[in-house]
XYZ file of C-alpha atoms in Angstrom:
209
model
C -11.188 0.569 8.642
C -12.335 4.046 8.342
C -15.317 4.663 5.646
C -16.139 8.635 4.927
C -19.822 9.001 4.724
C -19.404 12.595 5.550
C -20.952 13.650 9.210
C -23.409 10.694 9.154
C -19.913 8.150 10.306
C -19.589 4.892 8.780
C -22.417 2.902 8.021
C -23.422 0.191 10.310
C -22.685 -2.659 8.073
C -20.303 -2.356 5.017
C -18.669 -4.922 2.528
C -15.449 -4.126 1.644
C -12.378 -4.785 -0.429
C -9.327 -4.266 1.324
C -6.523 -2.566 -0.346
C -3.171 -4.394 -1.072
C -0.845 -2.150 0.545
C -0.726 -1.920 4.260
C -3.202 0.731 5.905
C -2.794 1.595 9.823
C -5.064 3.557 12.360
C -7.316 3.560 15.225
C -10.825 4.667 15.705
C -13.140 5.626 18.829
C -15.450 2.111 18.110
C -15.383 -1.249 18.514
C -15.814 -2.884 15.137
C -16.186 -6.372 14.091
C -14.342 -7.655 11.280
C -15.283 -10.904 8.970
C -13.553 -12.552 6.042
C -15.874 -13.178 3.120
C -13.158 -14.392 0.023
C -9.874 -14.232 -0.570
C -7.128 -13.813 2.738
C -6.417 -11.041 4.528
C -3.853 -9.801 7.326
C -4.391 -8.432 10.103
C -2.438 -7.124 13.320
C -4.530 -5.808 16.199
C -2.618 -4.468 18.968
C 0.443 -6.419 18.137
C -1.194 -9.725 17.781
C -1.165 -10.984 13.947
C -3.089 -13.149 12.039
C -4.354 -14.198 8.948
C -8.324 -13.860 7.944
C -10.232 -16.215 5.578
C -13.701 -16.770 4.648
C -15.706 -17.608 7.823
C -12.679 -15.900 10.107
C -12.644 -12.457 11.670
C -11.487 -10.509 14.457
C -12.621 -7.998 17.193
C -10.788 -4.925 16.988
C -11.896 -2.852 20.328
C -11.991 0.506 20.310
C -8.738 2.923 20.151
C -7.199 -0.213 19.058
C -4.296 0.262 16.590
C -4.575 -2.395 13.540
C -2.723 -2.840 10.348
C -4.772 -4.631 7.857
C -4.003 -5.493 4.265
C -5.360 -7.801 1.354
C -3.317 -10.928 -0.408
C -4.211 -10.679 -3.490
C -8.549 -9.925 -3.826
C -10.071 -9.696 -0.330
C -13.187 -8.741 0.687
C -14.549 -8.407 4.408
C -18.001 -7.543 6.557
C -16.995 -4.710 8.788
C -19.582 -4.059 11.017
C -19.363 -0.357 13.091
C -20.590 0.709 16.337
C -19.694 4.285 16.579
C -23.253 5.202 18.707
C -22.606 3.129 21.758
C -25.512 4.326 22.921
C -28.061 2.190 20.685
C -26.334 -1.408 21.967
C -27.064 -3.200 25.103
C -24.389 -2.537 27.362
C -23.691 -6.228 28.204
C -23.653 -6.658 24.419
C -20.483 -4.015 24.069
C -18.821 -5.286 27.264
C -18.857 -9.039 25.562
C -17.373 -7.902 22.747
C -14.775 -5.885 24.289
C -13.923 -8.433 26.496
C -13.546 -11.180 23.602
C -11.595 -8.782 21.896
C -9.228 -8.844 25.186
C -9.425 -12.340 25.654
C -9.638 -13.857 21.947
C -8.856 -10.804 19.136
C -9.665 -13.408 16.623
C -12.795 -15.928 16.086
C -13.607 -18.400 13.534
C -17.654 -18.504 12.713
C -19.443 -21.905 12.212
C -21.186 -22.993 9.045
C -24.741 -21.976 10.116
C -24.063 -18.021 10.531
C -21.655 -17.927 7.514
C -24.561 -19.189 5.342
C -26.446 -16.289 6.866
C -23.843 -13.717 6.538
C -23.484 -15.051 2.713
C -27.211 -14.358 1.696
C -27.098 -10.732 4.320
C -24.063 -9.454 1.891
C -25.584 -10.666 -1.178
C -28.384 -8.299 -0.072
C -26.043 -4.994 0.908
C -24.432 -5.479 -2.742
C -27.356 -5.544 -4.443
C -28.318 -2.085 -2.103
C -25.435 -0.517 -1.229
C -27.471 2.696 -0.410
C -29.714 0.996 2.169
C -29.577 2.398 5.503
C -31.757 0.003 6.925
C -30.282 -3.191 5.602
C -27.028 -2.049 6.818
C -28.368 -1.707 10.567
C -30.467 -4.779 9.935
C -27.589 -6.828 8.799
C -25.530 -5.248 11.912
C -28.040 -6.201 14.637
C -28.344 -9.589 13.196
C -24.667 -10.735 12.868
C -24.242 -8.918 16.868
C -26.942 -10.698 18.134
C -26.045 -14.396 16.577
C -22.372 -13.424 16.976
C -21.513 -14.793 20.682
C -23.248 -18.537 20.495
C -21.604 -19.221 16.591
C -18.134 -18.370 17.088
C -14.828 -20.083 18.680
C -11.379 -18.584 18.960
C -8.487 -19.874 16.560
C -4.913 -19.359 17.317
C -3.059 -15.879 17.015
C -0.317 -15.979 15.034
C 2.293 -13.518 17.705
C 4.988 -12.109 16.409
C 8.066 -14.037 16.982
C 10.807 -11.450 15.127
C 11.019 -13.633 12.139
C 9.604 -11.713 8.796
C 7.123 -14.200 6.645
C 9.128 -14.230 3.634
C 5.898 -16.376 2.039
C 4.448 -13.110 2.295
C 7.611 -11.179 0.547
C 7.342 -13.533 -2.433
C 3.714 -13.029 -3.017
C 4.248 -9.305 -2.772
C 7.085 -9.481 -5.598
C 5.512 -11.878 -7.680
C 2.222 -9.867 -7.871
C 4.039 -6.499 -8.475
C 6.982 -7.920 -10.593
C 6.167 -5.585 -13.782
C 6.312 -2.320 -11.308
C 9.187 -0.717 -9.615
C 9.082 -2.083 -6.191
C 10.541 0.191 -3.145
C 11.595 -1.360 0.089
C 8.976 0.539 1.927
C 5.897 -1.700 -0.584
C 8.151 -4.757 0.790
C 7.929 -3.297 4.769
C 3.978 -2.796 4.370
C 3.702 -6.094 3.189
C 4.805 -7.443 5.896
C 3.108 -4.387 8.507
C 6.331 -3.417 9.074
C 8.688 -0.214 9.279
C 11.194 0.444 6.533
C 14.489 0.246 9.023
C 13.013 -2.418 10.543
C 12.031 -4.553 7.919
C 15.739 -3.787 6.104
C 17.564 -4.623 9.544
C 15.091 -7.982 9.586
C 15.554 -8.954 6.032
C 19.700 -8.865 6.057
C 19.866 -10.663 9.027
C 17.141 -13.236 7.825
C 18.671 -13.577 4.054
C 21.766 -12.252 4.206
C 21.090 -10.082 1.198
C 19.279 -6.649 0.839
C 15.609 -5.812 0.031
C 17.204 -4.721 -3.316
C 19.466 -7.315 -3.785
C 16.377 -9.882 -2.988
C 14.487 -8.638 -6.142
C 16.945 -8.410 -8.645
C 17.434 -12.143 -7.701
């Protein structure tokens, strides 16, 4: 997730609400990702899963994710653009858990903490030195409060759960095939060729019904 703070990069730590439609790209830093409300979806070098409160994933860098929010979802992304300022064995731990296990789920302890740390960056969005503060914190606690959860990998199949919710949330709009695709963090021939062999019917069909 990209943030444009002009030639100063993204800010160390940043609380974010992720948009609804699917958004795709890479970046040249590791950066740590953590559910805070609501659900989110995420696919990190081909390897999918859903994010909750107290979930998150390591997304290493030049790694190409797709990320999206169901319904309201907001996440901790924490940025390390200036390698530099980290202890190495810090980075290499994190980029090997993000090799090993792309997704972790965080125990009640450090959630509390993370809870009363974004409760503080809301209330100062501005802060530059909250937002490192918060950063080094999470990094530091990070490796002895987490355990990996299961990857959801892509078996071919499209989550049609996931189709539903998309209609039903954007029933009073027009809704195009290539909405229905990102929804799923897929392409539109793809997801087309997918959806008539899964349903039998079209996209277009599918909605009308």
């Amino acid at each position: 997730m990209k943030n444009n703070n002009g030639l100063n990069g993204p800010k160390p730590a940043q609380v974010m609400t992720l948009p609804s439609e699917m958004n795709n790209h890479d970046h040249e830093y590791t950066q740590i990702v953590i559910g805070l409300n609501g659900q989110a979806e995420f696919d990190v070098a081909g390897v999918g899963n859903f994010i909750g409160p107290g979930q998150g994933c390591v997304v290493t860098a030049s790694s190409q994710h797709a990320f999206g929010g169901i319904g309201k979802s907001d996440i901790l992304v924490l940025n390390m653009p200036m390698m530099s300022e980290y202890d190495p064995l810090v980075l290499q731990k994190l980029n090997e858990l993000g090799k090993k296990d792309i997704y972790f789920q965080l125990d009640s302890q450090i959630q509390q903490l993370i809870a009363m740390l974004v409760s503080e960056i809301r209330n100062s969005p501005t802060d530059e030195l909250l937002s490192r503060a918060c950063n080094d914190t999470v990094i530091a606690l990070l490796q002895r409060h987490l355990k990996s959860f299961q990857a959801l990998q892509k078996d071919g199949r499209l989550d049609m759960d996931a189709v539903d919710r998309y209609i039903e949330q954007h029933l009073s709009h027009k809704i195009t095939v290539t909405q229905l695709a990102g929804s799923v963090f897929l392409g539109e021939s793809q997801f087309h060729m997918l959806f008539k062999e899964q349903t039998g019917v079209t996209p277009h069909q599918y909605v009308l019904g």
